[in-house]
mmCIF file of C-alpha atoms in Angstrom:
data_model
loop_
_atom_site.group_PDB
_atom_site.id
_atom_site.type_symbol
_atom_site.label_atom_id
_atom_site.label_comp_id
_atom_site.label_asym_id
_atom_site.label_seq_id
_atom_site.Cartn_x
_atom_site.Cartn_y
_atom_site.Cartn_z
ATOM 1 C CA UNK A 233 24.751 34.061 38.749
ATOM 2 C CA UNK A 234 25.334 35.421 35.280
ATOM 3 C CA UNK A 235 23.333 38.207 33.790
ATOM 4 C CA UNK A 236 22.328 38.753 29.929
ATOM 5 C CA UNK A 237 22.565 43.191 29.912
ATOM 6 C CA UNK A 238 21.075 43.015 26.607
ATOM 7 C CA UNK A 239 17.765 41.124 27.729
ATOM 8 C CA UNK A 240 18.413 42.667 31.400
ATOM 9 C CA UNK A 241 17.919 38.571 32.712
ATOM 10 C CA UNK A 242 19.782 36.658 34.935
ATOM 11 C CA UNK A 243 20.635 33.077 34.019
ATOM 12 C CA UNK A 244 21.146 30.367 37.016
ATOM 13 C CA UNK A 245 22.899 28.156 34.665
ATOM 14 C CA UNK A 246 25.931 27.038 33.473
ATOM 15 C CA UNK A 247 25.873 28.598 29.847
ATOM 16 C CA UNK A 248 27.888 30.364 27.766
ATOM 17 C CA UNK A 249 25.154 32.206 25.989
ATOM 18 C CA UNK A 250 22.124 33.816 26.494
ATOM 19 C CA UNK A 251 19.651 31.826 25.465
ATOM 20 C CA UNK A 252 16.841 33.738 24.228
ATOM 21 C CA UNK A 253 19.381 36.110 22.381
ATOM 22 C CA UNK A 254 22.266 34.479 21.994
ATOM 23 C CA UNK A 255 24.422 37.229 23.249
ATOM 24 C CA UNK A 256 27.477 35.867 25.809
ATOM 25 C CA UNK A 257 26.823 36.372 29.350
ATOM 26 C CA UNK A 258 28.441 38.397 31.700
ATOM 27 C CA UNK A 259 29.788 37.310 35.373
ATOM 28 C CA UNK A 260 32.220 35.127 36.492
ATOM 29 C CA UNK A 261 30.108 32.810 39.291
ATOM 30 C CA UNK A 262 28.691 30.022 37.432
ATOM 31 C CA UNK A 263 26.403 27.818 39.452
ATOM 32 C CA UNK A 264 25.315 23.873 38.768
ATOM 33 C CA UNK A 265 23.203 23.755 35.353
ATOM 34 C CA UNK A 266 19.523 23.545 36.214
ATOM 35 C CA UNK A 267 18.684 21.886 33.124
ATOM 36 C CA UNK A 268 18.869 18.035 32.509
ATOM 37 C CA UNK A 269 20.845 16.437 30.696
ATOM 38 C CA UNK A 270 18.952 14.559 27.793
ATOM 39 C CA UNK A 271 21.516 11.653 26.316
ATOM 40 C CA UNK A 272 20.765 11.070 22.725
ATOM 41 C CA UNK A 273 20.295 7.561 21.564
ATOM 42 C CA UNK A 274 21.845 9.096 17.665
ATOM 43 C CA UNK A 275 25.074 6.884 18.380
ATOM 44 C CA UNK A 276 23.271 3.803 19.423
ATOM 45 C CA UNK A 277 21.706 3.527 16.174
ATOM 46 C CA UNK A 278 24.421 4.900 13.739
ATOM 47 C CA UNK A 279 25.786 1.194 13.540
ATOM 48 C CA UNK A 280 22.246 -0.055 12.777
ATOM 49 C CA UNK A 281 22.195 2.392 9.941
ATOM 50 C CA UNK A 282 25.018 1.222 8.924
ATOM 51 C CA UNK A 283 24.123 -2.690 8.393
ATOM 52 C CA UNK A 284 21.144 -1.415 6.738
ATOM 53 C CA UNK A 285 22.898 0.684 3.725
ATOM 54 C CA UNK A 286 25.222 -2.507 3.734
ATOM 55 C CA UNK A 287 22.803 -5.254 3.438
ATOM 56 C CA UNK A 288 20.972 -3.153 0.984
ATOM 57 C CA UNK A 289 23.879 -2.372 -1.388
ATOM 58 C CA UNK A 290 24.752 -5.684 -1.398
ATOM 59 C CA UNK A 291 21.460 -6.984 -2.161
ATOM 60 C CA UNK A 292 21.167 -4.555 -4.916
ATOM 61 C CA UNK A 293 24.524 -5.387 -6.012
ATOM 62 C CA UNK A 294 23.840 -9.390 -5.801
ATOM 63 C CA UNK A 295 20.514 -8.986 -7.589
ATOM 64 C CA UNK A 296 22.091 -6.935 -10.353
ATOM 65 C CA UNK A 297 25.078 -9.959 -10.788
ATOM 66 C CA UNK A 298 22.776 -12.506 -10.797
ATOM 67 C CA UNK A 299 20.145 -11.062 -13.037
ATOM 68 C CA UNK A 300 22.676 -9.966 -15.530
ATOM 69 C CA UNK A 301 24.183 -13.278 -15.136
ATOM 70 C CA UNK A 302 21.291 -15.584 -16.235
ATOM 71 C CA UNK A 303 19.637 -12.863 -18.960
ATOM 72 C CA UNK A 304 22.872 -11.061 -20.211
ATOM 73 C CA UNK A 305 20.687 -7.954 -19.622
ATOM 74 C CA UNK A 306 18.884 -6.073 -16.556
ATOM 75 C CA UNK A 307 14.803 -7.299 -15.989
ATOM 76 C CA UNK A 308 14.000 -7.720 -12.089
ATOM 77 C CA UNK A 309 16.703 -6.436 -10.322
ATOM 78 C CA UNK A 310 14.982 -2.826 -11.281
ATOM 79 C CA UNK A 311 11.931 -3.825 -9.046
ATOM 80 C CA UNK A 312 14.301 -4.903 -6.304
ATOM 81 C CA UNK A 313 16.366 -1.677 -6.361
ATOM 82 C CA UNK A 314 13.004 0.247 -6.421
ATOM 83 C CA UNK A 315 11.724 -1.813 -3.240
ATOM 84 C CA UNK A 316 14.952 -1.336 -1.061
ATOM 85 C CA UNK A 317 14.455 2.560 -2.368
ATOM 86 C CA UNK A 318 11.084 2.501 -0.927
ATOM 87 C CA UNK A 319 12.337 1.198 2.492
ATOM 88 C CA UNK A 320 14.702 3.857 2.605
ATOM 89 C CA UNK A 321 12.472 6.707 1.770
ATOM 90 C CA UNK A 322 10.076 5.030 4.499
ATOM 91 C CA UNK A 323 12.553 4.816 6.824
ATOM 92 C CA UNK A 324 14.286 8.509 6.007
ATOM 93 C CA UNK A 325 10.352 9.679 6.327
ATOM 94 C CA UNK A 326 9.970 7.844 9.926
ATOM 95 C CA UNK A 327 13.178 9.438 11.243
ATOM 96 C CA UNK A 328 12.448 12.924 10.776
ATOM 97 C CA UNK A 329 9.162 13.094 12.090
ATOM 98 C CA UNK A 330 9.162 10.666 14.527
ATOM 99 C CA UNK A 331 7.987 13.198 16.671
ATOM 100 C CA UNK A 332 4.895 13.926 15.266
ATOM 101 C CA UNK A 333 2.625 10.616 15.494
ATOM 102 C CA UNK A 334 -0.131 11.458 13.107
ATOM 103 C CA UNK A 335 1.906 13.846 10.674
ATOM 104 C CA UNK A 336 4.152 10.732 10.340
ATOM 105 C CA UNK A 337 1.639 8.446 9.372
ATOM 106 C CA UNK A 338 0.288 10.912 7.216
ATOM 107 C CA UNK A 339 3.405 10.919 4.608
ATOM 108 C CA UNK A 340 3.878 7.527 5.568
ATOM 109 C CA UNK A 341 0.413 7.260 3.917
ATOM 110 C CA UNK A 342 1.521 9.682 1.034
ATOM 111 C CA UNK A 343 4.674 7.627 -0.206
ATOM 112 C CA UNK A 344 3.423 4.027 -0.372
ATOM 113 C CA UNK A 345 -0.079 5.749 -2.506
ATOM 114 C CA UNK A 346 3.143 7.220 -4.587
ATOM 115 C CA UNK A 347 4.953 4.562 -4.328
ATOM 116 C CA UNK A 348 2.323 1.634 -5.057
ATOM 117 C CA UNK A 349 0.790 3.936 -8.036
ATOM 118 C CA UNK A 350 4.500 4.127 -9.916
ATOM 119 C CA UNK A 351 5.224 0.708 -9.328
ATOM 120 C CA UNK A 352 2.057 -0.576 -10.949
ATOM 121 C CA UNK A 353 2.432 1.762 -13.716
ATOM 122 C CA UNK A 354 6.116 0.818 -14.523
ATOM 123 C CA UNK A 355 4.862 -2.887 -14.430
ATOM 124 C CA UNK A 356 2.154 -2.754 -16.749
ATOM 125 C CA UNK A 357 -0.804 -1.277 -14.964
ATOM 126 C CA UNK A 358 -2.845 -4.000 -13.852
ATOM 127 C CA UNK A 359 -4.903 -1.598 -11.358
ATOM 128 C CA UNK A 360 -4.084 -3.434 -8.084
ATOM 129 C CA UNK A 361 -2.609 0.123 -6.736
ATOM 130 C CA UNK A 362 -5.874 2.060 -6.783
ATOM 131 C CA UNK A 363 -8.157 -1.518 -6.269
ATOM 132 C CA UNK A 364 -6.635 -2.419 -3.275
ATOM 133 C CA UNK A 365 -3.342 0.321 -1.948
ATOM 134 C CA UNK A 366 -5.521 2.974 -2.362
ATOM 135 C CA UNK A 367 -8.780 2.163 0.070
ATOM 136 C CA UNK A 368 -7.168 -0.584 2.721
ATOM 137 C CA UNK A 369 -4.493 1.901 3.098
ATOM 138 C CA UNK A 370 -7.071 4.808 3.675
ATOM 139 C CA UNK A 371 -9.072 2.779 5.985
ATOM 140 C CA UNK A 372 -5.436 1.696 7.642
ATOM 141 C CA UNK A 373 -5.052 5.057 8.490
ATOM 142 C CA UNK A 374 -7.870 5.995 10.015
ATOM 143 C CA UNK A 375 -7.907 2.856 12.140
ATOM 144 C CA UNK A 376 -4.396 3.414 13.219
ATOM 145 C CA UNK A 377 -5.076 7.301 14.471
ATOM 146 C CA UNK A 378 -8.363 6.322 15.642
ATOM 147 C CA UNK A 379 -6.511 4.453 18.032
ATOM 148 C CA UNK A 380 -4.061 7.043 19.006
ATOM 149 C CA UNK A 381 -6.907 8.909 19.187
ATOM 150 C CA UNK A 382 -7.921 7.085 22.781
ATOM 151 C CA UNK A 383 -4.662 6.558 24.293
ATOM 152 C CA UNK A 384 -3.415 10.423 23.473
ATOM 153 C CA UNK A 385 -5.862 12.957 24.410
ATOM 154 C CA UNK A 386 -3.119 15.528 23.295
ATOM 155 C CA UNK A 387 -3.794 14.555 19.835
ATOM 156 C CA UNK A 388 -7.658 16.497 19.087
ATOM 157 C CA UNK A 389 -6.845 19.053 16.880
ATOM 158 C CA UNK A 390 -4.334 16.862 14.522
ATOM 159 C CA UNK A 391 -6.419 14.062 15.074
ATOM 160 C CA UNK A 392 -9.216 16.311 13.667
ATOM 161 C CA UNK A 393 -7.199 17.908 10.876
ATOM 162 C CA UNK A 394 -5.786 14.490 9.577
ATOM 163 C CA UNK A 395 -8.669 12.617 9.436
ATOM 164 C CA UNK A 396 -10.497 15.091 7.324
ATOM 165 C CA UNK A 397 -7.567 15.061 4.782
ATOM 166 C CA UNK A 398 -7.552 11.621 4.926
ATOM 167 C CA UNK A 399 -11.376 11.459 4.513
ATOM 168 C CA UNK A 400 -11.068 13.649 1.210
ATOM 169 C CA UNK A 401 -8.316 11.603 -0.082
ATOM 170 C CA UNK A 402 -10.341 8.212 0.618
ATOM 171 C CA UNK A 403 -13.196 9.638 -1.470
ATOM 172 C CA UNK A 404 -10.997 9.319 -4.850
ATOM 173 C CA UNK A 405 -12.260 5.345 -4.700
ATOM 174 C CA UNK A 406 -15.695 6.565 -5.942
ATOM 175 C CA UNK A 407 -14.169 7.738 -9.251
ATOM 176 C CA UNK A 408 -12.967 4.427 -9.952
ATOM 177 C CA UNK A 409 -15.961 3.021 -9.021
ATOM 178 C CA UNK A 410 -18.517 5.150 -10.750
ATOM 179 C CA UNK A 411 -16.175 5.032 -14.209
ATOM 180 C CA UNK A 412 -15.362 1.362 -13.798
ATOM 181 C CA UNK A 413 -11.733 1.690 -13.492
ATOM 182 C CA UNK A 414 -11.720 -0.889 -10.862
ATOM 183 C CA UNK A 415 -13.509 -4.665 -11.303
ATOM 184 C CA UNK A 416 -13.466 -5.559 -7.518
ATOM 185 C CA UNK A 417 -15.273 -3.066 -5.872
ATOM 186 C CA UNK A 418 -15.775 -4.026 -2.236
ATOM 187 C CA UNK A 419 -12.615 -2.392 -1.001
ATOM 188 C CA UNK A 420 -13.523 1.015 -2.698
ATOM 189 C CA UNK A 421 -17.014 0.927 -1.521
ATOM 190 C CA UNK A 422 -16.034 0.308 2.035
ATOM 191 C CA UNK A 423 -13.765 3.005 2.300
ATOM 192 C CA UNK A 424 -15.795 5.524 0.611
ATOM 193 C CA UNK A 425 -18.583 4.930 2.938
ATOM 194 C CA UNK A 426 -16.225 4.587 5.609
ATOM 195 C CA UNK A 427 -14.495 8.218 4.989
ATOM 196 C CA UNK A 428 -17.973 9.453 4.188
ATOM 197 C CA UNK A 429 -19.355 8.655 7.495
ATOM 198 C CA UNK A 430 -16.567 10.047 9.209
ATOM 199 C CA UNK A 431 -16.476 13.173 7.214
ATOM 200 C CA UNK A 432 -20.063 13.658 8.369
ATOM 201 C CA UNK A 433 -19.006 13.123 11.793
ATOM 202 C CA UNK A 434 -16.837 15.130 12.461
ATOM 203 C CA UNK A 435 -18.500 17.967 10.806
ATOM 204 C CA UNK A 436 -21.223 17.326 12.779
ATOM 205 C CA UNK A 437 -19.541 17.526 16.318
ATOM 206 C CA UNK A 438 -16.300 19.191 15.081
ATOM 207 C CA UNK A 439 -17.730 22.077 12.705
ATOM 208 C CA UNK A 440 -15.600 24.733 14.256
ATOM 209 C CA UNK A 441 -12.033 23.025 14.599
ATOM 210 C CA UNK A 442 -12.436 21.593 11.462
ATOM 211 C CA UNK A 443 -13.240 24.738 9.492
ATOM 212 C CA UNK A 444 -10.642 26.918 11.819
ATOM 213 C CA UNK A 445 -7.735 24.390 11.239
ATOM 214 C CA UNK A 446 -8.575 24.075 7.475
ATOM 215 C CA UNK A 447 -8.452 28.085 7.118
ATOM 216 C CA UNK A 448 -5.232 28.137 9.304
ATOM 217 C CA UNK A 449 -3.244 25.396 7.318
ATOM 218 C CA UNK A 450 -4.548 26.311 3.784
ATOM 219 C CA UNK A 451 -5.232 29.961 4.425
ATOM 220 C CA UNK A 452 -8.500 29.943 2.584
#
């Protein structure tokens, strides 16, 4: 048994270190560690990463030859270079909060409305981004959490949380809509009245944990 005098603990482990202050333990016993051991799959996938940043610089490197080779100067390899720097900031985004299921899906949300929204502006604007992205990705994600909704009870208060946000953020179709920034309106109308109802919803039979979580995450 070794003993942490600053916390006045005993730890049955096999550690060097106190852990809940750090401080190294005293004793010279040290008994079988009672704590699993978790093997991290980190090594696995390194190679994987690996082939990825390959076969992405050399398609961006390829594109670029080839382009420059028929025009003499750069056109669409930009829009390639752009799309493999979209998969990457997807797949960056998925890695680090792979964790957290709805948070995850919420920037995954966040970066293709970004992403989608400079990529029709740098081609032109032809409004496809905030016809279409904008609302089937909206109602995308509150299918997809809906979902996770039923099969992980765990998730209520996120669940709640997200879906609000997302509700607020699906809302922006009316704009486009009312002003006549958008010519096919089907896909705005259906996800404002989709976000609407929702909204409604859960203020209806999640007043309290709505209000509470929006107070505790934006302090207002």
């Amino acid at each position: 048994m070794r003993k942490c005098f600053k916390c006045n603990i005993n730890i049955n482990t096999n550690v060097e270190e106190c852990p809940l202050c750090q401080s190294p333990l005293k004793g010279k016993e040290k008994t079988d560690d009672v704590f699993p051991v978790i093997m991290s799959n980190y090594n696995n996938h390194t190679l994987l990463y690996k082939l990825l940043l390959l076969i992405s610089v050399t398609g961006i490197l390829t594109c670029i030859f080839i382009n420059y080779s028929i025009s003499k100067h750069l056109t669409w390899s930009y829009f390639v270079i752009a799309a493999i720097g979209c998969f990457w900031a997807t797949l960056l985004t998925a890695i680090q909060r792979r964790n957290y299921f709805l948070k995850l899906l919420f920037t995954e949300l966040n970066v293709i409305l970004i992403a989608s929204i400079l990529w029709d502006f740098i081609t032109g604007w032809h409004n496809w981004s905030i016809t279409f992205v904008l609302p089937l990705v909206c109602i995308s994600y509150i299918v997809s959490i809906f979902i996770l909704r039923l099969f992980i009870r765990r998730l209520l208060k996120d669940y709640i949380i997200y879906s609000y946000i997302n509700c607020l953020i699906g809302m922006i179709p009316l704009y486009f809509v009312l002003t006549n920034k958008v010519s096919i309106t089907w896909p705005s109308i259906a996800c404002v009245v989709l976000c609407g109802f929702l909204m409604i919803t859960l203020m209806i039979f999640n007043k309290k944990q709505v209000t509470s979580e929006l107070e505790r995450r934006f302090h207002f």
